[in-house]
mmCIF file of C-alpha atoms in Angstrom:
data_model
loop_
_atom_site.group_PDB
_atom_site.id
_atom_site.type_symbol
_atom_site.label_atom_id
_atom_site.label_comp_id
_atom_site.label_asym_id
_atom_site.label_seq_id
_atom_site.Cartn_x
_atom_site.Cartn_y
_atom_site.Cartn_z
ATOM 1 C CA MET N 1121 5.551 0.137 -15.358
ATOM 2 C CA LYS N 1122 2.625 -1.513 -17.481
ATOM 3 C CA ILE N 1123 0.005 -3.697 -16.046
ATOM 4 C CA HIS N 1124 -1.165 -5.737 -19.061
ATOM 5 C CA ARG N 1125 -4.393 -6.854 -17.585
ATOM 6 C CA ARG N 1126 -5.563 -3.118 -17.404
ATOM 7 C CA ALA N 1127 -7.734 -3.113 -20.203
ATOM 8 C CA LEU N 1128 -9.668 -6.077 -19.517
ATOM 9 C CA ILE N 1129 -10.112 -4.858 -15.809
ATOM 10 C CA VAL N 1130 -11.092 -1.301 -16.753
ATOM 11 C CA SER N 1131 -13.417 -2.483 -19.359
ATOM 12 C CA ALA N 1132 -15.302 -4.689 -16.907
ATOM 13 C CA LEU N 1133 -15.572 -2.056 -14.428
ATOM 14 C CA SER N 1134 -16.967 0.445 -16.880
ATOM 15 C CA ALA N 1135 -19.704 -1.854 -17.603
ATOM 16 C CA GLY N 1136 -20.443 -2.075 -13.968
ATOM 17 C CA ALA N 1137 -19.241 -5.523 -13.475
ATOM 18 C CA ALA N 1138 -17.453 -7.036 -10.729
ATOM 19 C CA VAL N 1139 -13.876 -8.409 -11.331
ATOM 20 C CA PHE N 1140 -13.802 -12.180 -11.137
ATOM 21 C CA SER N 1141 -11.118 -14.174 -12.792
ATOM 22 C CA PRO N 1142 -11.671 -17.202 -14.828
ATOM 23 C CA ALA N 1143 -9.942 -19.461 -12.305
ATOM 24 C CA VAL N 1144 -12.562 -18.099 -9.602
ATOM 25 C CA TRP N 1145 -15.512 -18.830 -11.848
ATOM 26 C CA SER N 1146 -14.489 -22.476 -12.665
ATOM 27 C CA GLN N 1147 -13.253 -23.618 -9.259
ATOM 28 C CA THR N 1148 -15.569 -24.263 -6.270
ATOM 29 C CA GLY N 1149 -14.557 -25.109 -2.734
ATOM 30 C CA LYS N 1150 -15.669 -28.187 -0.830
ATOM 31 C CA GLY N 1151 -19.304 -27.974 -0.328
ATOM 32 C CA GLY N 1152 -19.668 -24.809 -2.600
ATOM 33 C CA ARG N 1153 -18.761 -22.541 0.221
ATOM 34 C CA LYS N 1154 -17.326 -19.168 -0.618
ATOM 35 C CA LEU N 1155 -16.421 -15.603 0.603
ATOM 36 C CA VAL N 1156 -16.888 -12.530 -1.126
ATOM 37 C CA ILE N 1157 -14.820 -9.688 -0.401
ATOM 38 C CA GLY N 1158 -15.273 -6.276 -1.721
ATOM 39 C CA GLN N 1159 -12.234 -3.909 -2.896
ATOM 40 C CA SER N 1160 -12.370 -0.263 -4.068
ATOM 41 C CA VAL N 1161 -9.170 0.990 -5.642
ATOM 42 C CA PRO N 1162 -8.401 3.754 -8.116
ATOM 43 C CA LEU N 1163 -8.328 1.732 -11.647
ATOM 44 C CA THR N 1164 -8.505 5.067 -13.113
ATOM 45 C CA GLY N 1165 -7.216 8.590 -12.306
ATOM 46 C CA ALA N 1166 -4.287 9.734 -10.369
ATOM 47 C CA ALA N 1167 -3.318 6.473 -8.750
ATOM 48 C CA ASP N 1168 -4.523 3.930 -11.248
ATOM 49 C CA GLN N 1169 -1.106 2.042 -11.577
ATOM 50 C CA ILE N 1170 -0.725 1.701 -7.845
ATOM 51 C CA GLY N 1171 -4.449 0.460 -7.560
ATOM 52 C CA LEU N 1172 -4.076 -1.713 -10.616
ATOM 53 C CA ALA N 1173 -0.953 -3.615 -9.202
ATOM 54 C CA TYR N 1174 -2.293 -3.912 -5.715
ATOM 55 C CA LEU N 1175 -5.463 -5.401 -6.998
ATOM 56 C CA ASN N 1176 -3.891 -7.786 -9.296
ATOM 57 C CA GLY N 1177 -1.458 -8.767 -6.732
ATOM 58 C CA ALA N 1178 -4.160 -9.915 -4.422
ATOM 59 C CA LYS N 1179 -6.149 -11.586 -7.186
ATOM 60 C CA LEU N 1180 -2.964 -13.593 -7.967
ATOM 61 C CA TYR N 1181 -3.044 -15.188 -4.720
ATOM 62 C CA PHE N 1182 -6.812 -15.717 -4.620
ATOM 63 C CA ASP N 1183 -6.907 -17.525 -8.093
ATOM 64 C CA ALA N 1184 -4.253 -19.714 -7.041
ATOM 65 C CA ILE N 1185 -5.838 -21.068 -4.190
ATOM 66 C CA ASN N 1186 -9.118 -21.133 -5.618
ATOM 67 C CA ALA N 1187 -7.687 -23.470 -8.190
ATOM 68 C CA LYS N 1188 -6.582 -25.710 -5.160
ATOM 69 C CA ASN N 1189 -9.999 -26.159 -3.356
ATOM 70 C CA GLY N 1190 -9.722 -22.773 -1.764
ATOM 71 C CA ALA N 1191 -8.688 -21.711 1.811
ATOM 72 C CA ALA N 1192 -9.905 -24.423 4.178
ATOM 73 C CA GLY N 1193 -12.420 -25.276 1.489
ATOM 74 C CA TYR N 1194 -13.623 -21.846 0.987
ATOM 75 C CA ARG N 1195 -13.227 -20.090 -2.401
ATOM 76 C CA ILE N 1196 -12.635 -16.396 -2.190
ATOM 77 C CA GLU N 1197 -14.047 -14.144 -4.658
ATOM 78 C CA VAL N 1198 -13.106 -10.498 -5.266
ATOM 79 C CA LYS N 1199 -15.576 -7.826 -6.241
ATOM 80 C CA ALA N 1200 -13.632 -4.670 -7.059
ATOM 81 C CA LEU N 1201 -15.107 -1.479 -8.045
ATOM 82 C CA ASP N 1202 -13.393 1.720 -9.437
ATOM 83 C CA ASP N 1203 -12.857 4.959 -7.208
ATOM 84 C CA GLY N 1204 -10.602 6.941 -9.322
ATOM 85 C CA TYR N 1205 -8.875 7.932 -6.324
ATOM 86 C CA ASN N 1206 -11.909 9.863 -4.944
ATOM 87 C CA PRO N 1207 -12.857 9.500 -1.291
ATOM 88 C CA ALA N 1208 -16.226 10.273 -1.838
ATOM 89 C CA LYS N 1209 -16.712 7.586 -4.398
ATOM 90 C CA ALA N 1210 -14.698 5.181 -2.437
ATOM 91 C CA ALA N 1211 -17.008 5.759 0.682
ATOM 92 C CA ASP N 1212 -19.959 5.218 -1.736
ATOM 93 C CA ASN N 1213 -18.269 1.907 -3.193
ATOM 94 C CA ALA N 1214 -17.829 0.867 0.534
ATOM 95 C CA LYS N 1215 -21.747 1.526 1.294
ATOM 96 C CA GLN N 1216 -22.647 -0.437 -1.939
ATOM 97 C CA LEU N 1217 -20.374 -3.175 -1.185
ATOM 98 C CA ILE N 1218 -21.557 -3.513 2.365
ATOM 99 C CA ASP N 1219 -25.220 -3.385 1.263
ATOM 100 C CA GLU N 1220 -24.426 -6.373 -1.132
ATOM 101 C CA ASP N 1221 -23.339 -8.223 1.992
ATOM 102 C CA VAL N 1222 -19.583 -8.904 1.222
ATOM 103 C CA ASP N 1223 -17.793 -10.736 3.979
ATOM 104 C CA ALA N 1224 -15.143 -8.021 4.436
ATOM 105 C CA LEU N 1225 -13.824 -4.853 2.766
ATOM 106 C CA PHE N 1226 -10.249 -5.385 1.518
ATOM 107 C CA GLY N 1227 -7.496 -3.354 0.148
ATOM 108 C CA PHE N 1228 -8.791 0.043 -0.341
ATOM 109 C CA VAL N 1229 -6.294 2.443 -1.689
ATOM 110 C CA GLY N 1230 -5.316 5.937 -0.757
ATOM 111 C CA THR N 1231 -5.242 7.909 2.634
ATOM 112 C CA ALA N 1232 -8.508 9.879 2.103
ATOM 113 C CA SER N 1233 -10.269 7.154 0.366
ATOM 114 C CA CYS N 1234 -9.462 4.769 3.289
ATOM 115 C CA ASP N 1235 -10.549 7.199 5.776
ATOM 116 C CA ALA N 1236 -13.908 7.792 4.149
ATOM 117 C CA ALA N 1237 -14.712 4.029 3.466
ATOM 118 C CA PHE N 1238 -13.494 3.289 7.057
ATOM 119 C CA ALA N 1239 -16.214 5.680 8.324
ATOM 120 C CA ILE N 1240 -18.736 3.726 6.651
ATOM 121 C CA ALA N 1241 -16.961 0.292 7.623
ATOM 122 C CA LYS N 1242 -17.036 1.415 11.197
ATOM 123 C CA SER N 1243 -20.878 2.379 11.436
ATOM 124 C CA ALA N 1244 -21.756 -1.093 9.978
ATOM 125 C CA ASN N 1245 -19.223 -3.047 11.752
ATOM 126 C CA ALA N 1246 -17.585 -4.394 8.687
ATOM 127 C CA LEU N 1247 -14.261 -5.798 8.712
ATOM 128 C CA PHE N 1248 -11.719 -3.423 6.899
ATOM 129 C CA PHE N 1249 -8.451 -5.518 5.923
ATOM 130 C CA ALA N 1250 -5.159 -4.426 4.555
ATOM 131 C CA PRO N 1251 -5.948 -0.902 3.511
ATOM 132 C CA PHE N 1252 -3.043 0.594 1.209
ATOM 133 C CA ALA N 1253 -1.621 3.976 2.881
ATOM 134 C CA ALA N 1254 -4.374 4.485 5.427
ATOM 135 C CA SER N 1255 -3.907 7.167 8.052
ATOM 136 C CA ASP N 1256 -2.482 6.269 11.173
ATOM 137 C CA ALA N 1257 -5.575 7.374 12.964
ATOM 138 C CA LEU N 1258 -7.182 3.845 11.563
ATOM 139 C CA ARG N 1259 -4.463 2.152 13.907
ATOM 140 C CA ASP N 1260 -6.129 3.218 17.191
ATOM 141 C CA ALA N 1261 -6.308 -0.023 19.461
ATOM 142 C CA SER N 1262 -10.092 0.721 19.925
ATOM 143 C CA LEU N 1263 -10.854 -0.021 16.150
ATOM 144 C CA ARG N 1264 -11.092 -3.789 16.740
ATOM 145 C CA ASN N 1265 -12.557 -4.168 12.760
ATOM 146 C CA ALA N 1266 -9.458 -2.404 11.189
ATOM 147 C CA PHE N 1267 -6.519 -4.771 10.272
ATOM 148 C CA HIS N 1268 -3.195 -3.651 8.694
ATOM 149 C CA ILE N 1269 -0.685 -5.307 6.548
ATOM 150 C CA ARG N 1270 1.750 -2.614 5.760
ATOM 151 C CA PRO N 1271 3.750 -0.661 8.422
ATOM 152 C CA ALA N 1272 2.498 2.833 9.520
ATOM 153 C CA LEU N 1273 3.269 6.112 8.008
ATOM 154 C CA ALA N 1274 4.589 6.695 11.416
ATOM 155 C CA ASP N 1275 7.302 3.772 10.867
ATOM 156 C CA GLU N 1276 8.240 4.963 7.552
ATOM 157 C CA ALA N 1277 8.811 8.406 8.739
ATOM 158 C CA TYR N 1278 10.840 7.371 11.691
ATOM 159 C CA LYS N 1279 12.923 5.123 9.425
ATOM 160 C CA MET N 1280 13.555 7.956 7.085
ATOM 161 C CA VAL N 1281 14.409 10.682 9.642
ATOM 162 C CA ARG N 1282 16.569 8.222 11.632
ATOM 163 C CA HIS N 1283 18.552 7.604 8.195
ATOM 164 C CA CYS N 1284 19.035 11.438 7.763
ATOM 165 C CA ALA N 1285 20.292 11.491 11.238
ATOM 166 C CA THR N 1286 22.742 8.794 10.822
ATOM 167 C CA LEU N 1287 24.096 11.006 7.940
ATOM 168 C CA ASN N 1288 24.078 14.104 9.933
ATOM 169 C CA GLN N 1289 21.369 15.593 8.238
ATOM 170 C CA SER N 1290 19.718 17.844 10.657
ATOM 171 C CA ARG N 1291 18.190 20.422 8.447
ATOM 172 C CA ILE N 1292 15.164 18.458 7.180
ATOM 173 C CA ALA N 1293 12.121 19.621 5.047
ATOM 174 C CA VAL N 1294 8.838 18.225 3.946
ATOM 175 C CA PHE N 1295 6.892 18.477 0.498
ATOM 176 C CA ALA N 1296 3.642 17.108 0.398
ATOM 177 C CA GLU N 1297 0.731 16.996 -1.811
ATOM 178 C CA ASP N 1298 -2.233 19.036 -0.119
ATOM 179 C CA ASP N 1299 -4.389 16.023 0.600
ATOM 180 C CA ALA N 1300 -5.146 13.814 3.732
ATOM 181 C CA MET N 1301 -2.095 11.639 2.540
ATOM 182 C CA GLY N 1302 0.108 14.715 2.716
ATOM 183 C CA ARG N 1303 -1.244 16.137 5.739
ATOM 184 C CA ALA N 1304 -0.881 12.748 7.765
ATOM 185 C CA GLY N 1305 2.924 12.275 6.219
ATOM 186 C CA LEU N 1306 3.731 15.711 7.546
ATOM 187 C CA ALA N 1307 2.562 14.672 10.809
ATOM 188 C CA ALA N 1308 4.271 11.513 11.171
ATOM 189 C CA VAL N 1309 7.619 13.331 10.208
ATOM 190 C CA ASN N 1310 7.016 15.849 12.579
ATOM 191 C CA GLN N 1311 6.162 13.270 15.322
ATOM 192 C CA ALA N 1312 9.341 11.211 14.521
ATOM 193 C CA LEU N 1313 11.344 14.265 15.014
ATOM 194 C CA VAL N 1314 10.374 14.750 18.280
ATOM 195 C CA ASP N 1315 10.547 11.057 19.231
ATOM 196 C CA LEU N 1316 14.117 11.064 18.056
ATOM 197 C CA LYS N 1317 14.971 14.154 19.781
ATOM 198 C CA LEU N 1318 15.978 16.039 16.509
ATOM 199 C CA PRO N 1319 15.695 19.598 15.597
ATOM 200 C CA PRO N 1320 12.127 20.660 13.803
ATOM 201 C CA LEU N 1321 11.769 20.890 10.235
ATOM 202 C CA VAL N 1322 13.361 23.952 8.667
ATOM 203 C CA ALA N 1323 10.243 24.288 6.368
ATOM 204 C CA SER N 1324 7.355 22.444 4.788
ATOM 205 C CA ALA N 1325 5.511 23.307 1.697
ATOM 206 C CA PHE N 1326 2.439 21.798 -0.245
ATOM 207 C CA SER N 1327 1.298 21.579 -3.691
ATOM 208 C CA PRO N 1328 -1.967 20.406 -5.662
ATOM 209 C CA VAL N 1329 -2.512 16.839 -5.812
ATOM 210 C CA ASN N 1330 -1.289 14.986 -8.876
ATOM 211 C CA SER N 1331 0.149 18.227 -10.470
ATOM 212 C CA ASP N 1332 3.216 19.790 -11.860
ATOM 213 C CA LYS N 1333 2.342 23.012 -10.390
ATOM 214 C CA VAL N 1334 5.225 22.802 -7.806
ATOM 215 C CA ASP N 1335 6.760 26.269 -8.352
ATOM 216 C CA ALA N 1336 5.661 28.000 -5.164
ATOM 217 C CA ALA N 1337 6.721 24.945 -2.912
ATOM 218 C CA VAL N 1338 10.106 24.738 -4.640
ATOM 219 C CA ALA N 1339 10.554 28.720 -4.040
ATOM 220 C CA LEU N 1340 9.987 28.260 -0.394
ATOM 221 C CA LEU N 1341 11.979 25.192 0.062
ATOM 222 C CA ALA N 1342 14.855 26.187 -2.053
ATOM 223 C CA LYS N 1343 15.448 29.147 0.556
ATOM 224 C CA SER N 1344 15.385 26.611 3.608
ATOM 225 C CA ASN N 1345 18.833 25.485 2.978
ATOM 226 C CA ALA N 1346 17.656 21.831 3.640
ATOM 227 C CA GLN N 1347 19.901 19.026 3.757
ATOM 228 C CA ALA N 1348 17.155 16.521 2.915
ATOM 229 C CA ILE N 1349 13.556 16.785 1.670
ATOM 230 C CA ILE N 1350 10.889 14.006 2.507
ATOM 231 C CA GLN N 1351 8.139 13.857 -0.035
ATOM 232 C CA VAL N 1352 4.622 12.867 0.748
ATOM 233 C CA SER N 1353 3.277 12.833 -2.681
ATOM 234 C CA LEU N 1354 2.293 10.444 -5.725
ATOM 235 C CA PHE N 1355 4.791 9.860 -8.625
ATOM 236 C CA ASN N 1356 3.858 12.602 -11.038
ATOM 237 C CA THR N 1357 4.137 15.369 -8.338
ATOM 238 C CA SER N 1358 7.131 13.808 -7.062
ATOM 239 C CA ALA N 1359 8.808 13.713 -10.184
ATOM 240 C CA ALA N 1360 7.958 17.331 -11.072
ATOM 241 C CA PHE N 1361 9.226 18.667 -7.819
ATOM 242 C CA ILE N 1362 12.391 16.681 -7.981
ATOM 243 C CA ARG N 1363 13.207 18.104 -11.447
ATOM 244 C CA ALA N 1364 12.197 21.665 -10.676
ATOM 245 C CA MET N 1365 14.196 21.650 -7.242
ATOM 246 C CA ARG N 1366 17.303 20.139 -8.827
ATOM 247 C CA LYS N 1367 17.148 23.176 -11.232
ATOM 248 C CA THR N 1368 17.561 25.544 -8.285
ATOM 249 C CA GLY N 1369 20.953 23.788 -7.728
ATOM 250 C CA PHE N 1370 19.643 21.695 -4.634
ATOM 251 C CA ALA N 1371 21.836 19.054 -4.252
ATOM 252 C CA GLY N 1372 20.530 17.482 -1.081
ATOM 253 C CA GLN N 1373 18.514 14.040 -0.572
ATOM 254 C CA PHE N 1374 15.218 13.353 -1.711
ATOM 255 C CA LEU N 1375 13.429 10.616 0.233
ATOM 256 C CA ASN N 1376 9.771 9.197 -0.349
ATOM 257 C CA PHE N 1377 7.159 7.281 1.268
ATOM 258 C CA SER N 1378 6.438 4.118 -0.120
ATOM 259 C CA VAL N 1379 3.098 5.381 -1.575
ATOM 260 C CA VAL N 1380 4.801 7.255 -4.235
ATOM 261 C CA GLY N 1381 4.944 4.145 -6.277
ATOM 262 C CA ILE N 1382 8.446 3.092 -7.173
ATOM 263 C CA ASP N 1383 7.731 1.726 -10.549
ATOM 264 C CA PRO N 1384 5.626 4.748 -11.762
ATOM 265 C CA LEU N 1385 8.126 7.305 -10.158
ATOM 266 C CA PHE N 1386 11.016 5.321 -12.474
ATOM 267 C CA THR N 1387 8.845 5.973 -15.361
ATOM 268 C CA ALA N 1388 8.450 9.493 -14.761
ATOM 269 C CA LEU N 1389 11.806 10.295 -13.900
ATOM 270 C CA GLY N 1390 14.086 7.895 -16.034
ATOM 271 C CA LYS N 1391 17.748 8.499 -15.615
ATOM 272 C CA GLU N 1392 17.005 11.551 -13.381
ATOM 273 C CA ILE N 1393 15.831 9.075 -10.643
ATOM 274 C CA GLY N 1394 19.632 8.403 -9.715
ATOM 275 C CA GLY N 1395 20.144 8.939 -5.987
ATOM 276 C CA VAL N 1396 16.391 9.385 -4.931
ATOM 277 C CA VAL N 1397 15.519 7.223 -1.833
ATOM 278 C CA ILE N 1398 12.044 5.393 -1.684
ATOM 279 C CA SER N 1399 10.779 3.586 1.454
ATOM 280 C CA GLN N 1400 9.524 0.205 0.953
ATOM 281 C CA VAL N 1401 7.295 -1.821 3.271
ATOM 282 C CA VAL N 1402 7.404 -5.268 1.624
ATOM 283 C CA PRO N 1403 10.294 -7.296 0.042
ATOM 284 C CA SER N 1404 11.578 -6.537 -3.328
ATOM 285 C CA PRO N 1405 9.577 -8.384 -6.095
ATOM 286 C CA ARG N 1406 13.154 -9.285 -7.472
ATOM 287 C CA SER N 1407 14.406 -10.849 -4.191
ATOM 288 C CA ALA N 1408 13.782 -14.508 -5.309
ATOM 289 C CA GLY N 1409 15.747 -15.524 -2.413
ATOM 290 C CA THR N 1410 12.930 -14.723 -0.153
ATOM 291 C CA PRO N 1411 10.416 -17.568 0.061
ATOM 292 C CA ILE N 1412 7.307 -15.353 -0.578
ATOM 293 C CA ILE N 1413 8.951 -13.844 -3.388
ATOM 294 C CA LYS N 1414 9.815 -16.910 -4.899
ATOM 295 C CA GLU N 1415 6.203 -18.209 -4.509
ATOM 296 C CA TYR N 1416 4.915 -14.805 -5.764
ATOM 297 C CA LEU N 1417 7.087 -15.098 -8.896
ATOM 298 C CA ASP N 1418 6.209 -18.725 -9.559
ATOM 299 C CA VAL N 1419 2.624 -17.592 -9.686
ATOM 300 C CA LEU N 1420 3.182 -14.260 -11.452
ATOM 301 C CA ASN N 1421 5.212 -16.265 -14.230
ATOM 302 C CA GLN N 1422 2.289 -17.862 -15.067
ATOM 303 C CA THR N 1423 0.426 -14.754 -16.193
ATOM 304 C CA ASP N 1424 1.557 -11.746 -18.398
ATOM 305 C CA GLN N 1425 1.979 -9.206 -15.565
ATOM 306 C CA ASN N 1426 5.128 -7.482 -14.389
ATOM 307 C CA PRO N 1427 6.367 -7.758 -10.796
ATOM 308 C CA SER N 1428 6.077 -4.573 -8.533
ATOM 309 C CA TYR N 1429 6.193 -3.761 -4.992
ATOM 310 C CA GLU N 1430 2.676 -2.731 -4.889
ATOM 311 C CA SER N 1431 1.575 -6.317 -6.638
ATOM 312 C CA VAL N 1432 3.733 -7.913 -3.841
ATOM 313 C CA GLU N 1433 1.799 -6.230 -1.145
ATOM 314 C CA GLY N 1434 -1.508 -7.368 -2.645
ATOM 315 C CA TYR N 1435 -0.157 -10.884 -2.778
ATOM 316 C CA ILE N 1436 0.737 -10.650 0.881
ATOM 317 C CA ALA N 1437 -2.394 -9.096 1.976
ATOM 318 C CA ALA N 1438 -4.381 -11.856 0.076
ATOM 319 C CA ARG N 1439 -2.021 -14.683 1.663
ATOM 320 C CA THR N 1440 -2.819 -13.257 5.049
ATOM 321 C CA PHE N 1441 -6.573 -12.833 4.603
ATOM 322 C CA ALA N 1442 -6.568 -16.579 3.492
ATOM 323 C CA GLU N 1443 -4.588 -17.594 6.636
ATOM 324 C CA GLY N 1444 -7.525 -15.873 8.634
ATOM 325 C CA VAL N 1445 -9.935 -17.782 6.811
ATOM 326 C CA ARG N 1446 -7.952 -21.256 7.632
ATOM 327 C CA ARG N 1447 -7.818 -20.150 11.542
ATOM 328 C CA SER N 1448 -11.532 -19.299 11.454
ATOM 329 C CA ALA N 1449 -12.459 -22.502 9.717
ATOM 330 C CA ALA N 1450 -10.367 -24.457 12.226
ATOM 331 C CA GLY N 1451 -12.515 -22.891 15.117
ATOM 332 C CA GLY N 1452 -15.561 -24.323 13.417
ATOM 333 C CA LYS N 1453 -17.192 -21.306 11.477
ATOM 334 C CA VAL N 1454 -16.156 -18.913 9.024
ATOM 335 C CA ASP N 1455 -18.395 -15.898 9.431
ATOM 336 C CA ARG N 1456 -17.555 -12.083 10.390
ATOM 337 C CA ALA N 1457 -17.215 -12.368 14.132
ATOM 338 C CA ALA N 1458 -15.124 -15.599 13.755
ATOM 339 C CA LEU N 1459 -12.913 -13.931 11.166
ATOM 340 C CA GLN N 1460 -12.457 -10.850 13.347
ATOM 341 C CA LYS N 1461 -11.305 -13.031 16.036
ATOM 342 C CA ALA N 1462 -8.944 -14.977 13.615
ATOM 343 C CA PHE N 1463 -7.374 -11.794 12.450
ATOM 344 C CA GLU N 1464 -6.755 -10.458 15.865
ATOM 345 C CA SER N 1465 -4.923 -13.718 16.516
ATOM 346 C CA ILE N 1466 -2.466 -12.942 13.591
ATOM 347 C CA THR N 1467 0.158 -10.969 15.746
ATOM 348 C CA ASP N 1468 3.448 -12.626 14.302
ATOM 349 C CA TYR N 1469 2.611 -14.558 11.284
ATOM 350 C CA ASP N 1470 5.583 -15.543 9.108
ATOM 351 C CA VAL N 1471 4.654 -15.207 5.284
ATOM 352 C CA GLY N 1472 7.477 -16.795 3.765
ATOM 353 C CA GLY N 1473 10.024 -14.684 5.424
ATOM 354 C CA TYR N 1474 7.905 -11.474 5.789
ATOM 355 C CA ARG N 1475 6.439 -11.272 9.264
ATOM 356 C CA VAL N 1476 2.848 -9.805 9.668
ATOM 357 C CA ASN N 1477 1.304 -8.487 12.788
ATOM 358 C CA LEU N 1478 -2.272 -7.140 11.955
ATOM 359 C CA ARG N 1479 -2.560 -5.044 15.210
ATOM 360 C CA ALA N 1480 1.068 -3.730 15.359
ATOM 361 C CA LYS N 1481 1.738 -0.765 17.927
ATOM 362 C CA LYS N 1482 3.684 2.441 17.180
ATOM 363 C CA TYR N 1483 6.904 1.688 15.598
ATOM 364 C CA GLU N 1484 6.808 -2.126 16.078
ATOM 365 C CA SER N 1485 6.877 -2.396 12.264
ATOM 366 C CA VAL N 1486 9.861 -0.019 11.609
ATOM 367 C CA ARG N 1487 12.213 -3.088 11.073
ATOM 368 C CA LEU N 1488 9.909 -4.082 8.201
ATOM 369 C CA VAL N 1489 10.599 -0.741 6.373
ATOM 370 C CA ASP N 1490 13.534 -0.812 3.760
ATOM 371 C CA LEU N 1491 15.090 2.174 2.179
ATOM 372 C CA VAL N 1492 16.212 1.841 -1.352
ATOM 373 C CA THR N 1493 17.570 3.849 -4.322
ATOM 374 C CA ILE N 1494 17.234 3.403 -8.176
ATOM 375 C CA THR N 1495 20.279 3.670 -10.323
ATOM 376 C CA PRO N 1496 19.457 5.272 -13.599
ATOM 377 C CA ASP N 1497 19.609 2.018 -15.328
ATOM 378 C CA GLY N 1498 16.607 0.863 -13.293
ATOM 379 C CA LYS N 1499 18.528 -1.251 -10.718
ATOM 380 C CA VAL N 1500 17.031 -1.145 -7.328
ATOM 381 C CA VAL N 1501 19.870 -0.887 -4.483
ATOM 382 C CA ARG N 1502 19.420 -1.191 -0.743
#
């Protein structure tokens, strides 16, 4: 999927500049008040399409409210840095943003990157809001400064495993990239099998990150007689594995965590995507009957961007952050302590038909996970 603003954003970042839109620069909230949030995302590298879409979705909402006097009179600015899907760089960016006194860290992308950045945020007691694909370890109730929009990996794994069980597919395998995300996803699937009292995995295999070097994994899993393979990998690796696995004669089910990137996966596979299942954790960007999606599309249609699940998630994350600002302002002040208290109060927030619980417990968000397939002509089917 093409994100039209990519060239503008990457150009600004390569010059060391923050990403601020014209709408942010030209509008001022009541009394000139503002909040600055810091975001580190892969705008280059393996997950650039996901990072760009997530960032742009968030900025869509922030730009829109900044043009209307902000959230409770507060203009919200986004300072975004590129980490290239590199955990060490994400941690460096988190430290830089905290040193620059941003009001919160927002929307970091990637399991290892989120883990590395959160370690910095924790030591500084900085707010860590709406990470994309963070490990479930960051959902521990004792971590009071971490707030999550998307369901956990555990929720997605539970939904996919339960789906397999419904289809009497008891022989399940896992294919994963050899990184923090892959290992976290594998652990989530194993735990789901235990919790659902199902047989253990028949096999699991790893491959290098963002690589088409999947032959060893294919050889191992082809011998497993699996009925379904759950993938914990980005779109390029997932596409290479699906193609190679099908060449072995495998006719079973492929299921993917939402982190795969549904639009990039379709671009990578084309008509070969038929029958592949992808977990999704936010409403479809094409479900205009859902109020939040109608609102999102109304704003999106004023730009040259394309709709995507990742962009929707960024939009919902930004809208929820703004709700926290409003609740904080209603209490008399907007500072980090007040924002944290406000975010803790968001446990059943209706975002236009999508309910957000920033402190959800294990499996509370399974109901938000949707399993979809894509037809060879690109139509998403639930």
